mmCIF file of C-alpha atoms in Angstrom:
data_model
loop_
_atom_site.group_PDB
_atom_site.id
_atom_site.type_symbol
_atom_site.label_atom_id
_atom_site.label_comp_id
_atom_site.label_asym_id
_atom_site.label_seq_id
_atom_site.Cartn_x
_atom_site.Cartn_y
_atom_site.Cartn_z
ATOM 1 C CA GLU A 1 4.425 -31.599 22.027
ATOM 2 C CA ASP A 2 7.862 -31.033 20.519
ATOM 3 C CA LYS A 3 8.117 -27.952 18.286
ATOM 4 C CA GLY A 4 9.930 -29.961 15.664
ATOM 5 C CA GLU A 5 6.970 -32.328 15.465
ATOM 6 C CA MET A 6 4.571 -29.403 15.149
ATOM 7 C CA MET A 7 6.586 -27.932 12.286
ATOM 8 C CA SER A 8 7.209 -31.240 10.534
ATOM 9 C CA PRO A 9 4.482 -30.796 7.855
ATOM 10 C CA LEU A 10 6.361 -27.757 6.526
ATOM 11 C CA ARG A 11 9.432 -29.903 5.941
ATOM 12 C CA ASN A 12 7.500 -31.712 3.250
ATOM 13 C CA ARG A 13 7.971 -29.864 -0.041
ATOM 14 C CA GLY A 14 4.385 -30.384 -1.196
ATOM 15 C CA SER A 15 2.827 -29.313 2.116
ATOM 16 C CA ARG A 16 5.131 -26.308 2.347
ATOM 17 C CA ARG A 17 4.219 -25.255 -1.191
ATOM 18 C CA ARG A 18 0.490 -25.474 -0.450
ATOM 19 C CA PHE A 19 0.936 -23.506 2.767
ATOM 20 C CA HIS A 20 2.993 -20.880 0.934
ATOM 21 C CA GLN A 21 0.351 -20.568 -1.788
ATOM 22 C CA MET A 22 -2.407 -20.123 0.783
ATOM 23 C CA PHE A 23 -0.397 -17.509 2.659
ATOM 24 C CA ASP A 24 0.410 -15.628 -0.538
ATOM 25 C CA SER A 25 -3.256 -15.674 -1.552
ATOM 26 C CA PHE A 26 -4.259 -14.387 1.893
ATOM 27 C CA VAL A 27 -1.847 -11.446 1.716
ATOM 28 C CA VAL A 28 -2.638 -10.518 -1.891
ATOM 29 C CA SER A 29 -6.416 -11.058 -1.692
ATOM 30 C CA HIS A 30 -7.133 -9.711 1.796
ATOM 31 C CA VAL A 31 -4.266 -7.834 3.448
ATOM 32 C CA ILE A 32 -3.158 -5.657 0.526
ATOM 33 C CA PRO A 33 -6.734 -4.633 -0.405
ATOM 34 C CA LEU A 34 -7.243 -3.674 3.264
ATOM 35 C CA LEU A 35 -4.127 -1.497 3.247
ATOM 36 C CA HIS A 36 -5.053 -0.017 -0.128
ATOM 37 C CA SER A 37 -8.497 0.933 1.175
ATOM 38 C CA GLN A 38 -7.005 2.489 4.324
ATOM 39 C CA ALA A 39 -4.497 4.512 2.312
ATOM 40 C CA LEU A 40 -7.186 5.710 -0.123
ATOM 41 C CA SER A 41 -9.462 6.846 2.695
ATOM 42 C CA LYS A 42 -6.621 8.857 4.262
ATOM 43 C CA GLY A 43 -5.408 10.363 0.984
ATOM 44 C CA ILE A 44 -1.916 8.966 1.535
ATOM 45 C CA PHE A 45 -1.291 8.345 -2.168
ATOM 46 C CA TYR A 46 -1.637 12.064 -2.872
ATOM 47 C CA THR A 47 0.906 13.468 -0.392
ATOM 48 C CA ASN A 48 3.834 13.769 -2.826
ATOM 49 C CA ARG A 49 3.621 17.265 -4.283
ATOM 50 C CA HIS A 50 6.085 16.458 -7.081
ATOM 51 C CA GLN A 51 3.892 13.592 -8.238
ATOM 52 C CA LEU A 52 0.770 15.783 -8.009
ATOM 53 C CA HIS A 53 2.447 18.583 -9.962
ATOM 54 C CA ARG A 54 3.246 16.225 -12.812
ATOM 55 C CA GLY A 55 -0.349 15.010 -12.870
ATOM 56 C CA LYS A 56 0.511 11.622 -14.338
ATOM 57 C CA PRO A 57 -0.593 8.117 -13.348
ATOM 58 C CA GLN A 58 1.412 6.553 -10.551
ATOM 59 C CA THR A 59 2.345 3.016 -9.601
ATOM 60 C CA ILE A 60 1.981 1.975 -5.980
ATOM 61 C CA VAL A 61 4.127 -0.930 -4.763
ATOM 62 C CA TYR A 62 3.218 -3.221 -1.869
ATOM 63 C CA ARG A 63 6.268 -5.089 -0.600
ATOM 64 C CA TYR A 64 5.437 -8.002 1.659
ATOM 65 C CA GLN A 65 7.264 -10.755 3.492
ATOM 66 C CA ALA A 66 7.199 -13.700 1.082
ATOM 67 C CA PHE A 67 6.982 -16.353 3.804
ATOM 68 C CA PRO A 68 5.638 -15.627 7.299
ATOM 69 C CA SER A 69 7.440 -16.056 10.595
ATOM 70 C CA ILE A 70 5.782 -18.848 12.594
ATOM 71 C CA ASN A 71 5.834 -18.535 16.376
ATOM 72 C CA ILE A 72 5.087 -21.355 18.805
ATOM 73 C CA VAL A 73 5.001 -20.447 22.511
ATOM 74 C CA ARG A 74 4.202 -23.384 24.798
ATOM 75 C CA PRO A 75 3.108 -23.104 28.453
ATOM 76 C CA GLY A 76 6.075 -22.053 30.560
ATOM 77 C CA GLU A 77 7.931 -20.449 27.647
ATOM 78 C CA CYS A 78 8.671 -16.813 26.801
ATOM 79 C CA SER A 79 9.626 -15.994 23.225
ATOM 80 C CA THR A 80 10.738 -12.339 22.991
ATOM 81 C CA ASP A 81 11.857 -9.464 25.184
ATOM 82 C CA PRO A 82 10.607 -5.890 24.532
ATOM 83 C CA HIS A 83 11.847 -4.713 21.144
ATOM 84 C CA CYS A 84 10.844 -2.841 18.014
ATOM 85 C CA ASP A 85 11.532 -4.394 14.632
ATOM 86 C CA MET A 86 13.909 -1.623 13.544
ATOM 87 C CA THR A 87 16.408 -2.797 16.174
ATOM 88 C CA GLN A 88 16.455 -6.185 14.432
ATOM 89 C CA GLY A 89 17.181 -4.689 11.014
ATOM 90 C CA HIS A 90 13.679 -4.240 9.585
ATOM 91 C CA SER A 91 12.719 -1.126 7.619
ATOM 92 C CA ILE A 92 10.891 1.721 9.335
ATOM 93 C CA GLY A 93 8.352 1.470 6.501
ATOM 94 C CA ASN A 94 7.181 -2.015 7.456
ATOM 95 C CA ILE A 95 3.668 -2.470 8.855
ATOM 96 C CA SER A 96 3.391 -5.514 11.132
ATOM 97 C CA PHE A 97 0.652 -8.135 11.019
ATOM 98 C CA HIS A 98 0.071 -10.660 13.808
ATOM 99 C CA ILE A 99 -2.296 -13.541 12.965
ATOM 100 C CA PRO A 100 -3.043 -15.928 15.873
ATOM 101 C CA LEU A 101 -3.932 -19.490 14.862
ATOM 102 C CA THR A 102 -4.973 -20.329 18.438
ATOM 103 C CA ALA A 103 -6.795 -18.504 21.199
ATOM 104 C CA THR A 104 -4.615 -15.751 22.710
ATOM 105 C CA TYR A 105 -5.277 -14.149 26.067
ATOM 106 C CA ALA A 106 -3.563 -13.149 29.306
ATOM 107 C CA THR A 107 0.096 -14.217 29.399
ATOM 108 C CA ASN A 108 0.174 -16.149 26.114
ATOM 109 C CA ALA A 109 -0.660 -13.036 24.054
ATOM 110 C CA VAL A 110 1.725 -10.535 22.469
ATOM 111 C CA TYR A 111 1.779 -7.160 24.249
ATOM 112 C CA VAL A 112 2.238 -3.941 22.270
ATOM 113 C CA GLU A 113 2.139 -0.191 22.831
ATOM 114 C CA SER A 114 -0.338 1.887 20.818
ATOM 115 C CA ARG A 115 2.248 4.438 19.659
ATOM 116 C CA PRO A 116 6.032 4.710 19.915
ATOM 117 C CA GLY A 117 7.090 5.643 23.440
ATOM 118 C CA ARG A 118 3.651 5.459 25.081
ATOM 119 C CA GLU A 119 4.280 2.187 26.942
ATOM 120 C CA ASP A 120 0.515 1.712 27.281
ATOM 121 C CA TRP A 121 0.837 -2.046 26.928
ATOM 122 C CA HIS A 122 -2.176 -4.052 25.814
ATOM 123 C CA PRO A 123 -2.486 -7.689 24.723
ATOM 124 C CA LEU A 124 -3.436 -8.776 21.208
ATOM 125 C CA SER A 125 -6.186 -11.072 22.455
ATOM 126 C CA THR A 126 -8.579 -13.238 20.498
ATOM 127 C CA SER A 127 -10.834 -16.048 21.648
ATOM 128 C CA ALA A 128 -10.658 -17.962 18.357
ATOM 129 C CA PRO A 129 -8.524 -18.145 15.189
ATOM 130 C CA GLY A 130 -9.332 -15.804 12.332
ATOM 131 C CA LEU A 131 -8.798 -12.428 13.973
ATOM 132 C CA GLY A 132 -5.627 -10.616 12.910
ATOM 133 C CA PHE A 133 -3.891 -7.502 14.184
ATOM 134 C CA GLN A 134 -2.143 -4.667 12.348
ATOM 135 C CA PHE A 135 0.304 -2.450 14.238
ATOM 136 C CA ASP A 136 3.424 -0.309 13.897
ATOM 137 C CA GLY A 137 5.867 -3.011 14.927
ATOM 138 C CA ALA A 138 8.787 -1.216 13.277
ATOM 139 C CA ARG A 139 8.663 1.577 15.867
ATOM 140 C CA CYS A 140 6.384 0.341 18.674
ATOM 141 C CA LEU A 141 7.785 -1.907 21.398
ATOM 142 C CA HIS A 142 6.203 -5.346 21.689
ATOM 143 C CA PHE A 143 7.013 -8.434 23.722
ATOM 144 C CA ASN A 144 5.813 -11.674 25.315
ATOM 145 C CA LEU A 145 5.383 -12.568 28.952
ATOM 146 C CA LYS A 146 6.063 -16.041 30.285
ATOM 147 C CA ASN A 147 3.149 -18.153 29.061
ATOM 148 C CA GLU A 148 1.427 -19.161 32.302
ATOM 149 C CA THR A 149 -1.723 -20.398 30.575
ATOM 150 C CA ASP A 150 -2.333 -23.982 29.527
ATOM 151 C CA ILE A 151 -2.650 -22.953 25.846
ATOM 152 C CA THR A 152 0.180 -23.144 23.323
ATOM 153 C CA ARG A 153 0.131 -20.022 21.170
ATOM 154 C CA VAL A 154 0.721 -20.482 17.453
ATOM 155 C CA ASN A 155 0.732 -17.423 15.220
ATOM 156 C CA LEU A 156 1.961 -15.992 11.946
ATOM 157 C CA ASN A 157 3.893 -12.727 11.799
ATOM 158 C CA PHE A 158 4.696 -10.841 8.603
ATOM 159 C CA ARG A 159 5.308 -7.324 7.365
ATOM 160 C CA VAL A 160 4.040 -5.177 4.487
ATOM 161 C CA ALA A 161 5.386 -1.842 3.264
ATOM 162 C CA ILE A 162 3.900 0.666 0.817
ATOM 163 C CA THR A 163 5.944 2.779 -1.567
ATOM 164 C CA ARG A 164 5.591 4.273 -5.032
ATOM 165 C CA VAL A 165 7.521 3.998 -8.285
ATOM 166 C CA CYS A 166 8.675 7.571 -8.643
ATOM 167 C CA ASP A 167 10.570 9.027 -11.600
ATOM 168 C CA VAL A 168 11.289 12.332 -9.873
ATOM 169 C CA THR A 169 14.638 12.608 -8.119
ATOM 170 C CA GLU A 170 13.665 15.238 -5.529
ATOM 171 C CA TYR A 171 12.472 13.798 -2.221
ATOM 172 C CA ASP A 172 9.284 15.235 -0.732
ATOM 173 C CA PRO A 173 9.469 15.264 3.101
ATOM 174 C CA ASP A 174 5.671 15.449 3.288
ATOM 175 C CA ASP A 175 5.203 12.221 1.343
ATOM 176 C CA GLN A 176 3.537 9.735 3.716
ATOM 177 C CA LEU A 177 4.668 6.723 1.691
ATOM 178 C CA CYS A 178 8.049 5.227 2.495
ATOM 179 C CA CYS A 179 10.736 6.085 -0.053
ATOM 180 C CA PRO A 180 12.441 3.071 -1.690
ATOM 181 C CA GLU A 181 15.779 3.872 -0.029
ATOM 182 C CA LEU A 182 14.305 3.367 3.457
ATOM 183 C CA LEU A 183 12.908 -0.016 2.439
ATOM 184 C CA ASN A 184 16.420 -1.321 1.850
ATOM 185 C CA ASP A 185 16.768 -3.176 5.162
ATOM 186 C CA ARG A 186 18.999 -5.986 6.432
ATOM 187 C CA PHE A 187 16.585 -8.692 5.292
ATOM 188 C CA SER A 188 16.309 -7.457 1.705
ATOM 189 C CA GLN A 189 20.106 -7.177 1.517
ATOM 190 C CA GLU A 190 20.924 -10.590 2.998
ATOM 191 C CA ASN A 191 18.112 -12.499 1.281
ATOM 192 C CA PRO A 192 16.743 -11.063 -1.997
ATOM 193 C CA GLY A 193 13.816 -13.502 -1.807
ATOM 194 C CA PHE A 194 12.701 -12.396 1.652
ATOM 195 C CA TYR A 195 10.155 -9.954 0.172
ATOM 196 C CA ASP A 196 7.741 -10.180 -2.720
ATOM 197 C CA GLU A 197 5.986 -7.245 -4.410
ATOM 198 C CA VAL A 198 2.651 -6.310 -5.928
ATOM 199 C CA GLU A 199 2.129 -3.256 -8.142
ATOM 200 C CA VAL A 200 -1.092 -1.235 -8.354
ATOM 201 C CA SER A 201 -1.547 1.285 -11.162
ATOM 202 C CA MET A 202 -3.514 4.395 -10.226
ATOM 203 C CA GLY A 203 -4.852 7.139 -12.474
ATOM 204 C CA ASP A 204 -4.185 5.327 -15.731
ATOM 205 C CA VAL A 205 -6.825 5.737 -18.441
ATOM 206 C CA GLN A 206 -8.315 2.436 -19.531
ATOM 207 C CA ARG A 207 -8.173 2.129 -23.314
ATOM 208 C CA SER A 208 -10.398 -0.920 -23.532
ATOM 209 C CA PHE A 209 -13.811 -1.878 -22.187
ATOM 210 C CA LEU A 210 -12.540 -5.354 -21.426
ATOM 211 C CA PRO A 211 -12.045 -6.051 -17.709
ATOM 212 C CA ARG A 212 -8.447 -6.026 -16.584
ATOM 213 C CA PRO A 213 -6.589 -6.557 -13.301
ATOM 214 C CA VAL A 214 -5.591 -3.502 -11.277
ATOM 215 C CA ALA A 215 -2.701 -5.201 -9.515
ATOM 216 C CA VAL A 216 0.200 -7.247 -10.855
ATOM 217 C CA LYS A 217 2.551 -9.399 -8.841
ATOM 218 C CA ARG A 218 6.033 -8.298 -9.833
ATOM 219 C CA LYS A 219 8.323 -11.306 -9.391
ATOM 220 C CA SER A 220 6.191 -14.214 -10.561
ATOM 221 C CA CYS A 221 4.350 -12.087 -13.130
ATOM 222 C CA SER A 222 1.088 -13.693 -11.973
ATOM 223 C CA VAL A 223 -1.882 -11.366 -12.008
ATOM 224 C CA VAL A 224 -4.101 -10.642 -9.005
ATOM 225 C CA SER A 225 -7.166 -8.487 -8.611
ATOM 226 C CA ILE A 226 -7.978 -6.046 -5.845
ATOM 227 C CA VAL A 227 -10.435 -3.175 -5.622
ATOM 228 C CA GLY A 228 -8.479 0.030 -6.276
#
């Protein structure tokens, strides 16, 4: 099947809007809470000694790709050579997500290394849609082989970065969150709408017993809820 035919529904404004809304809901409702939970369990939010010294509430920002990259790799095709995303202009702070929409195995899967420089290649395999992968695509090499299976691979790729709104000017080298300056990559410069952002307030004292959201989407000002 022609790739143009496969992508044709997204050329319709209504279909594209519905797809975009579903993707945005997936990232905000599932991916960001997952990252927030991981960061909490590792104490990453409390690695900036200047922030800790001030002892005030902090605002965590999740910057995510507003619209995913959609890859279609048909039998006999090969989509990408070994690369890390930094060589293509992405920020070192980006965390990569790979979401197969079809079964991926053998030569139709994406191959990645577990850590930068290890070259211990392993496929991101799944027997059915619904299983996603998180990896350090900014620094780790990843690539595709020639698809010698009889399955066309369709997948979504997108990136999320975590930073903090910081009102101290001194940089802390031990801070495990990416500083805003490093998030300024080629894609944010060339296309201001490439990324969207969600803010999460931490350590603020609630002055009302009424329930309130813990996360706010910055650009659209729509409110979302995650467990913080």
